Amino acid sequence: MTHSNTDVGIAGLGYAIPQRRVDNNYFTRFVETSDEWVVQRTGIKERRWLEDHRKPSDLFTEAAQKALDDSGVAAVDIDLIILCTVSGDQQGIPATACIIHENLGCKNAGAFDVQAACSGFIYGLSIGSQFIKSGTYKNILVIGGEALSRIADIYDRNSVIIFSDGAGAAVLQPHSVCQQGLIEDLTLGADGSGAQFINRPRGGGAEPITPEILAEGTHLIRLEGRQVYRFAVSKMVSLMKWGMEGQDPDDLCLMVPHQVNRRILEKAMEMLDLTEEKMFINIDHYGNTSAGSVPIALTEARDQGRLEKGKLVVLAAFGSGLTWAGARIRW
Ligand SMILES: CC(C)(COP(=O)(O)OP(=O)(O)OC[C@H]1O[C@@H](n2cnc3c(N)ncnc32)[C@H](O)[C@@H]1OP(=O)(O)O)[C@@H](O)C(=O)NCCC(=O)NCCS
């Protein structure tokens, strides 16, 4: 292994969302809710859910292929695939990253999954960056994707209305090679004392699945939204402050936060005195795609011409674990 301190850049981006649109009225068949409640409390008007005949890995592969095409890097030249997800094809065995490895034909790559929920993609960026910084690898594919509709409880109105499906991906390279998207800094954090607030309570190693668990649906995601709401706002704000610490405020091009809840993002904007011109929000039509949300938003922002070369983009995410993560990128 060589030792270096190579700067890391983002050579390509891509995202994929299912065609199937699910509006808020859909849920009224299963639980007592309304379009008005969901729009007012979350900002979500509709979300995309994976079609029944498709697997999560199909969606993740589509996003990854787009990022590869965008970067111009051939699948055989990828050294490592890092898939960030909590809703892969099977229950962790095998890692869904290996299925993507086969789908894409990344014959020369290692592959593994990372679980950091909504903070996953930035955790993946951080891990991938270390391999490039150290000079170990040259081309790394980082994917953040979820098919949360497959592990959401349709009878739990507290959670099912926010979760959705989507994936985004980035190809990392030495910045000297790709000359764009310089990753200047990254931060990761966790607080396990909040582990019970967003979880799948039963059906894992602690309490293996039983007919009773299946009947009550406690193997599916539960969210105690009210418990983490304030923490989510303050964490978003502190990550965004971290991203701009010591920087010229005029250099800020865009904040790209995890699309957790429009109200949380609006509160963060108010506390930071930012307008929506400086904050990317697409939760209205995609919902909360957990690990997919940051790379989808980053790619859409780039495609809409909202990333200016040489200016700063700050990524910020918060989620189950509890975990959080931030990245500052000079585009
Ligand atoms: C989940 C979330 C949207 C809920 O919104 P909220 O304004 O906090 O709503 P509450 O949970 O306080 O519930 C308020 C009331 O609405 C009810 N309610 C919950 N879901 C509802 C729904 N889909 N439709 C109608 N009413 C609903 C609750 O039962 C409660 O009723 P009560 O006052 O009689 O007990 C919000 O808390 C949130 O986004 N939290 C942060 C989530 C987060 O950070 N996640 C991390 C990454 S995924």
Coordinates of C-alpha atoms and ligand atoms in Angstrom, one line a residue:
M1 CA 0.0 0.0 0.0
T2 CA 1.2 3.5 -0.9
H3 CA 0.9 6.4 1.5
S4 CA -0.2 9.8 0.2
N5 CA -2.6 12.5 1.1
T6 CA -4.4 12.7 -2.2
D7 CA -7.3 15.3 -2.5
V8 CA -10.6 13.6 -3.4
G9 CA -13.1 14.8 -6.0
I10 CA -16.5 13.8 -7.3
A11 CA -16.1 12.6 -10.9
G12 CA -19.7 11.8 -11.6
L13 CA -23.2 11.8 -10.2
G14 CA -26.5 10.0 -11.0
Y15 CA -29.9 9.2 -9.4
A16 CA -32.9 6.9 -10.0
I17 CA -36.4 7.1 -8.7
P18 CA -39.3 4.7 -9.3
Q19 CA -42.0 5.7 -11.8
R20 CA -44.8 4.7 -9.4
R21 CA -46.2 7.9 -7.8
V22 CA -48.0 7.5 -4.4
D23 CA -50.0 10.6 -3.3
N24 CA -51.1 11.3 0.3
N25 CA -54.7 10.2 -0.4
Y26 CA -53.4 6.6 -1.0
F27 CA -52.8 6.2 2.8
T28 CA -56.4 7.1 3.7
R29 CA -57.4 3.5 2.6
F30 CA -55.3 2.1 5.4
V31 CA -55.0 4.7 8.2
E32 CA -56.8 7.8 9.5
T33 CA -54.9 10.7 7.8
S34 CA -55.4 13.3 5.2
D35 CA -53.5 15.0 2.4
E36 CA -53.9 18.3 4.3
W37 CA -52.2 16.8 7.5
V38 CA -49.3 15.3 5.6
V39 CA -48.6 18.4 3.5
Q40 CA -48.9 20.7 6.5
R41 CA -46.7 18.6 8.9
T42 CA -44.1 17.3 6.4
G43 CA -44.3 19.3 3.1
I44 CA -44.7 16.0 1.2
K45 CA -47.3 16.0 -1.6
E46 CA -46.3 12.7 -3.2
R47 CA -43.5 10.2 -3.1
R48 CA -42.2 7.4 -5.3
W49 CA -42.5 3.7 -4.4
L50 CA -40.7 0.9 -6.1
E51 CA -42.9 -1.1 -8.5
D52 CA -43.8 -4.6 -7.2
H53 CA -41.8 -6.4 -9.8
R54 CA -38.5 -4.5 -9.1
K55 CA -35.9 -5.2 -6.4
P56 CA -34.1 -2.5 -4.4
S57 CA -30.9 -3.5 -6.2
D58 CA -32.5 -2.7 -9.6
L59 CA -33.0 0.9 -8.5
F60 CA -29.6 1.2 -6.9
T61 CA -27.9 -0.3 -10.0
E62 CA -29.8 2.2 -12.2
A63 CA -28.4 5.2 -10.1
A64 CA -24.9 3.7 -10.1
Q65 CA -24.9 3.1 -13.8
K66 CA -25.9 6.8 -14.4
A67 CA -23.0 8.0 -12.1
L68 CA -20.6 5.7 -14.0
D69 CA -21.8 7.1 -17.3
D70 CA -21.5 10.6 -16.0
S71 CA -17.9 10.1 -14.8
G72 CA -16.7 8.3 -17.9
V73 CA -15.2 5.6 -15.7
A74 CA -15.7 2.0 -17.0
A75 CA -17.3 -0.6 -14.6
V76 CA -14.1 -2.7 -14.8
D77 CA -12.0 0.2 -13.5
I78 CA -14.0 0.6 -10.3
D79 CA -11.9 -0.5 -7.3
L80 CA -14.6 -0.5 -4.6
I81 CA -18.4 -0.3 -4.3
I82 CA -19.8 1.1 -1.1
L83 CA -23.6 0.9 -0.9
C84 CA -25.3 2.8 1.9
T85 CA -28.7 1.4 2.7
V86 CA -30.9 -0.1 5.4
S87 CA -33.4 -1.6 2.9
G88 CA -31.4 -3.8 0.5
D89 CA -32.6 -6.9 -1.3
Q90 CA -32.0 -9.4 1.6
Q91 CA -31.5 -9.3 5.3
G92 CA -27.8 -8.3 5.1
I93 CA -26.7 -11.6 3.6
P94 CA -25.4 -11.1 1.0
A95 CA -24.5 -7.4 1.0
T96 CA -26.7 -5.8 -1.7
A97 CA -23.4 -4.1 -2.9
C98 CA -22.4 -7.5 -4.2
I99 CA -25.6 -7.8 -6.3
I100 CA -24.8 -4.3 -7.8
H101 CA -21.3 -5.5 -8.4
E102 CA -22.6 -8.3 -10.6
N103 CA -25.3 -6.2 -12.3
L104 CA -22.7 -3.5 -13.3
G105 CA -19.9 -5.9 -14.1
C106 CA -17.4 -4.3 -11.7
K107 CA -15.2 -7.4 -11.9
N108 CA -12.2 -5.8 -10.2
A109 CA -14.0 -4.1 -7.2
G110 CA -14.5 -5.0 -3.6
A111 CA -18.0 -4.4 -2.4
F112 CA -19.8 -3.9 0.9
D113 CA -22.8 -2.3 2.6
V114 CA -22.8 0.5 5.1
Q115 CA -25.7 1.1 7.5
A116 CA -26.0 4.6 8.8
A117 CA -29.6 5.2 7.7
C118 CA -30.3 8.8 6.5
S119 CA -26.7 9.8 7.2
G120 CA -25.5 6.8 5.1
F121 CA -24.4 8.5 1.9
I122 CA -22.1 11.0 3.7
Y123 CA -20.7 8.1 5.8
G124 CA -20.0 6.3 2.5
L125 CA -18.3 9.4 1.0
S126 CA -16.1 9.6 4.1
I127 CA -15.1 5.9 3.9
G128 CA -14.5 6.1 0.2
S129 CA -12.4 9.2 0.5
Q130 CA -10.0 7.5 2.9
F131 CA -9.1 4.9 0.3
I132 CA -8.3 7.6 -2.2
K133 CA -6.5 9.9 0.2
S134 CA -4.3 7.0 1.2
G135 CA -3.5 6.2 -2.4
T136 CA -5.0 2.7 -2.1
Y137 CA -7.7 3.1 -4.8
K138 CA -8.4 5.4 -7.7
N139 CA -12.1 4.9 -8.6
I140 CA -14.8 4.4 -5.9
L141 CA -18.5 4.1 -6.4
V142 CA -20.6 5.3 -3.5
I143 CA -24.3 4.6 -3.6
G144 CA -27.0 5.8 -1.2
G145 CA -30.3 4.2 -1.8
E146 CA -33.5 2.9 -0.1
A147 CA -36.7 1.1 -0.8
L148 CA -38.3 2.1 2.5
S149 CA -41.7 1.2 1.2
R150 CA -40.6 -2.5 1.5
I151 CA -40.0 -2.1 5.3
A152 CA -42.6 0.5 6.2
D153 CA -45.8 -0.4 8.0
I154 CA -48.8 0.7 6.0
Y155 CA -50.9 0.6 9.2
D156 CA -48.6 3.0 11.1
R157 CA -49.6 6.6 10.2
N158 CA -46.8 8.0 12.3
S159 CA -44.2 6.8 9.9
V160 CA -45.5 5.4 6.6
I161 CA -46.4 8.8 5.2
I162 CA -42.8 10.1 5.2
F163 CA -40.9 7.1 3.8
S164 CA -40.1 6.6 0.2
D165 CA -37.8 5.0 -2.4
G166 CA -34.9 6.4 -4.4
A167 CA -31.2 6.2 -5.0
G168 CA -28.3 8.4 -5.9
A169 CA -24.6 7.6 -6.5
A170 CA -21.2 9.3 -6.9
V171 CA -17.9 8.2 -8.4
L172 CA -14.9 9.4 -6.3
Q173 CA -11.5 9.9 -7.9
P174 CA -8.3 11.8 -7.0
H175 CA -9.2 15.5 -7.6
S176 CA -6.1 15.8 -9.8
V177 CA -7.8 13.4 -12.2
C178 CA -11.5 14.6 -12.3
Q179 CA -10.8 18.3 -11.5
Q180 CA -14.2 18.8 -9.9
G181 CA -16.2 18.4 -6.7
L182 CA -13.3 18.7 -4.3
I183 CA -14.3 17.2 -0.9
E184 CA -12.7 19.7 1.5
D185 CA -13.9 18.3 4.8
L186 CA -16.2 15.6 6.3
T187 CA -17.7 15.1 9.8
L188 CA -19.4 12.0 11.3
G189 CA -21.3 11.6 14.5
A190 CA -23.5 9.2 16.5
D191 CA -25.5 9.0 19.7
G192 CA -26.7 5.5 20.5
S193 CA -28.7 6.7 23.4
G194 CA -31.4 7.6 20.8
A195 CA -31.3 4.2 19.1
Q196 CA -34.9 3.4 20.0
F197 CA -36.4 6.5 18.3
I198 CA -36.1 5.3 14.7
N199 CA -35.8 1.5 14.5
R200 CA -37.2 -1.9 13.6
P201 CA -38.0 -3.0 17.1
R202 CA -38.2 -6.8 16.7
G203 CA -37.4 -9.6 14.2
G204 CA -33.6 -9.1 14.3
G205 CA -30.9 -11.0 16.3
A206 CA -32.2 -9.8 19.7
E207 CA -35.7 -11.1 19.0
P208 CA -35.8 -13.4 16.0
I209 CA -38.9 -13.3 13.9
T210 CA -42.0 -15.2 15.1
P211 CA -45.6 -15.4 13.8
E212 CA -46.5 -13.0 16.6
I213 CA -43.9 -10.4 15.4
L214 CA -45.1 -10.7 11.9
A215 CA -48.7 -10.3 12.9
E216 CA -48.1 -7.1 14.9
G217 CA -45.6 -5.7 12.3
T218 CA -42.9 -4.8 14.8
H219 CA -40.3 -6.0 12.3
L220 CA -41.1 -2.9 10.3
I221 CA -39.8 0.6 10.8
R222 CA -41.1 2.6 13.8
L223 CA -40.5 6.4 14.2
E224 CA -40.9 8.5 17.3
G225 CA -40.9 11.6 15.3
R226 CA -41.8 14.0 18.0
Q227 CA -38.9 12.7 20.2
V228 CA -36.3 13.6 17.6
Y229 CA -37.9 16.6 15.9
R230 CA -36.1 19.3 18.0
F231 CA -32.8 17.4 17.9
A232 CA -33.2 17.1 14.1
V233 CA -33.6 20.9 13.7
S234 CA -30.6 21.7 15.9
K235 CA -28.4 19.0 14.3
M236 CA -29.2 20.3 10.8
V237 CA -28.3 23.8 11.9
S238 CA -25.1 22.8 13.7
L239 CA -23.9 20.7 10.7
M240 CA -24.6 23.6 8.3
K241 CA -22.7 26.0 10.6
W242 CA -19.8 23.5 10.8
G243 CA -19.8 23.4 7.0
M244 CA -19.3 27.2 6.7
E245 CA -17.1 27.7 9.8
G246 CA -14.1 29.9 8.8
Q247 CA -15.4 30.2 5.2
D248 CA -16.5 33.4 3.4
P249 CA -20.3 33.4 3.5
D250 CA -20.3 34.7 -0.1
D251 CA -18.7 31.4 -1.1
L252 CA -21.8 29.4 -0.2
C253 CA -23.4 28.2 -3.3
L254 CA -25.9 25.7 -1.8
M255 CA -26.9 23.7 1.3
V256 CA -28.0 20.2 0.3
P257 CA -29.6 18.7 3.4
H258 CA -31.2 15.3 3.9
Q259 CA -34.9 15.7 2.9
V260 CA -36.2 14.8 6.3
N261 CA -39.3 17.1 6.6
R262 CA -39.9 20.5 5.0
R263 CA -40.8 22.0 8.3
I264 CA -37.4 21.0 9.8
L265 CA -35.6 22.5 6.8
E266 CA -37.6 25.7 6.9
K267 CA -36.8 26.1 10.6
A268 CA -33.1 25.5 9.9
M269 CA -33.3 28.2 7.1
E270 CA -34.9 30.6 9.5
M271 CA -32.3 30.0 12.3
L272 CA -29.4 30.4 9.7
D273 CA -31.0 33.4 8.0
L274 CA -30.9 31.6 4.6
T275 CA -33.4 31.7 1.8
E276 CA -34.5 28.8 -0.3
E277 CA -32.2 30.0 -3.1
K278 CA -29.4 28.7 -0.9
M279 CA -31.1 25.5 0.3
F280 CA -32.1 22.6 -2.0
I281 CA -35.5 21.1 -1.2
N282 CA -37.2 18.4 -3.2
I283 CA -39.1 16.6 -0.4
D284 CA -42.4 17.8 -1.8
H285 CA -42.4 15.3 -4.6
Y286 CA -39.9 12.6 -3.4
G287 CA -40.6 12.3 0.3
N288 CA -37.9 11.1 2.6
T289 CA -35.6 8.5 0.8
S290 CA -33.2 8.2 3.8
A291 CA -29.7 7.4 2.4
G292 CA -31.0 8.2 -1.1
S293 CA -32.0 11.7 -0.4
V294 CA -28.6 13.6 -0.3
P295 CA -27.2 12.1 -3.5
I296 CA -30.5 12.5 -5.3
A297 CA -30.7 16.2 -4.2
L298 CA -27.1 16.8 -5.1
T299 CA -27.5 15.4 -8.6
E300 CA -30.7 17.3 -9.2
A301 CA -29.1 20.5 -7.9
R302 CA -26.2 20.0 -10.3
D303 CA -28.6 19.1 -13.2
Q304 CA -30.6 22.3 -12.5
G305 CA -27.4 24.4 -12.8
R306 CA -27.5 25.3 -9.1
L307 CA -23.8 24.3 -8.4
E308 CA -21.3 26.9 -9.3
K309 CA -17.7 25.9 -10.1
G310 CA -15.4 27.0 -7.3
K311 CA -18.2 27.7 -4.8
L312 CA -19.1 25.7 -1.7
V313 CA -21.8 23.0 -1.3
V314 CA -22.6 21.8 2.2
L315 CA -24.2 18.4 2.6
A316 CA -25.9 17.6 6.0
A317 CA -27.8 14.6 7.2
F318 CA -29.4 13.2 10.4
G319 CA -31.1 9.9 11.0
S320 CA -31.5 6.6 12.8
G321 CA -28.8 5.5 15.2
L322 CA -28.9 8.3 16.0
T323 CA -26.3 9.3 13.4
W324 CA -25.4 12.5 11.6
A325 CA -22.8 13.6 9.0
G326 CA -21.7 16.6 7.0
A327 CA -19.5 17.3 4.0
R328 CA -18.1 20.5 2.5
I329 CA -17.4 20.3 -1.2
R330 CA -15.8 23.0 -3.4
W331 CA -17.6 22.4 -6.7
Ligands
LIG1 C1 -42.8 12.4 11.9 C2 -43.3 13.8 11.9 C3 -43.6 14.2 10.5 C4 -44.6 13.9 12.7 O1 -45.1 15.3 12.7 P1 -45.4 16.0 14.1 O2 -45.9 17.3 13.8 O3 -44.2 15.9 15.0 O4 -46.6 15.1 14.6 P2 -46.8 14.4 16.1 O5 -46.0 13.1 16.0 O6 -46.5 15.3 17.2 O7 -48.3 14.0 16.1 C5 -49.3 15.0 16.2 C6 -50.7 14.4 16.2 O8 -50.9 13.9 14.8 C7 -51.2 12.5 14.8 N1 -50.7 12.0 13.6 C8 -49.5 11.3 13.4 N2 -49.4 10.9 12.1 C9 -50.5 11.3 11.5 C10 -51.0 11.2 10.2 N3 -50.3 10.6 9.2 N4 -52.2 11.7 9.9 C11 -52.9 12.4 10.8 N5 -52.6 12.5 12.1 C12 -51.4 12.0 12.4 C13 -50.6 12.0 16.1 O9 -51.2 10.8 16.5 C14 -50.8 13.1 17.1 O10 -52.0 13.1 17.6 P3 -52.3 13.4 19.1 O11 -51.9 14.8 19.3 O12 -53.7 13.2 19.3 O13 -51.4 12.4 19.9 C15 -42.3 14.8 12.5 O14 -42.2 14.6 13.9 C16 -40.9 14.6 12.0 O15 -40.6 14.8 10.9 N6 -39.9 14.3 12.9 C17 -38.5 14.1 12.6 C18 -38.2 12.9 12.0 C19 -36.8 12.7 11.8 O16 -36.0 13.5 12.2 N7 -36.4 11.6 11.3 C20 -35.0 11.3 11.1 C21 -34.6 10.9 9.8 S1 -35.8 9.8 9.0

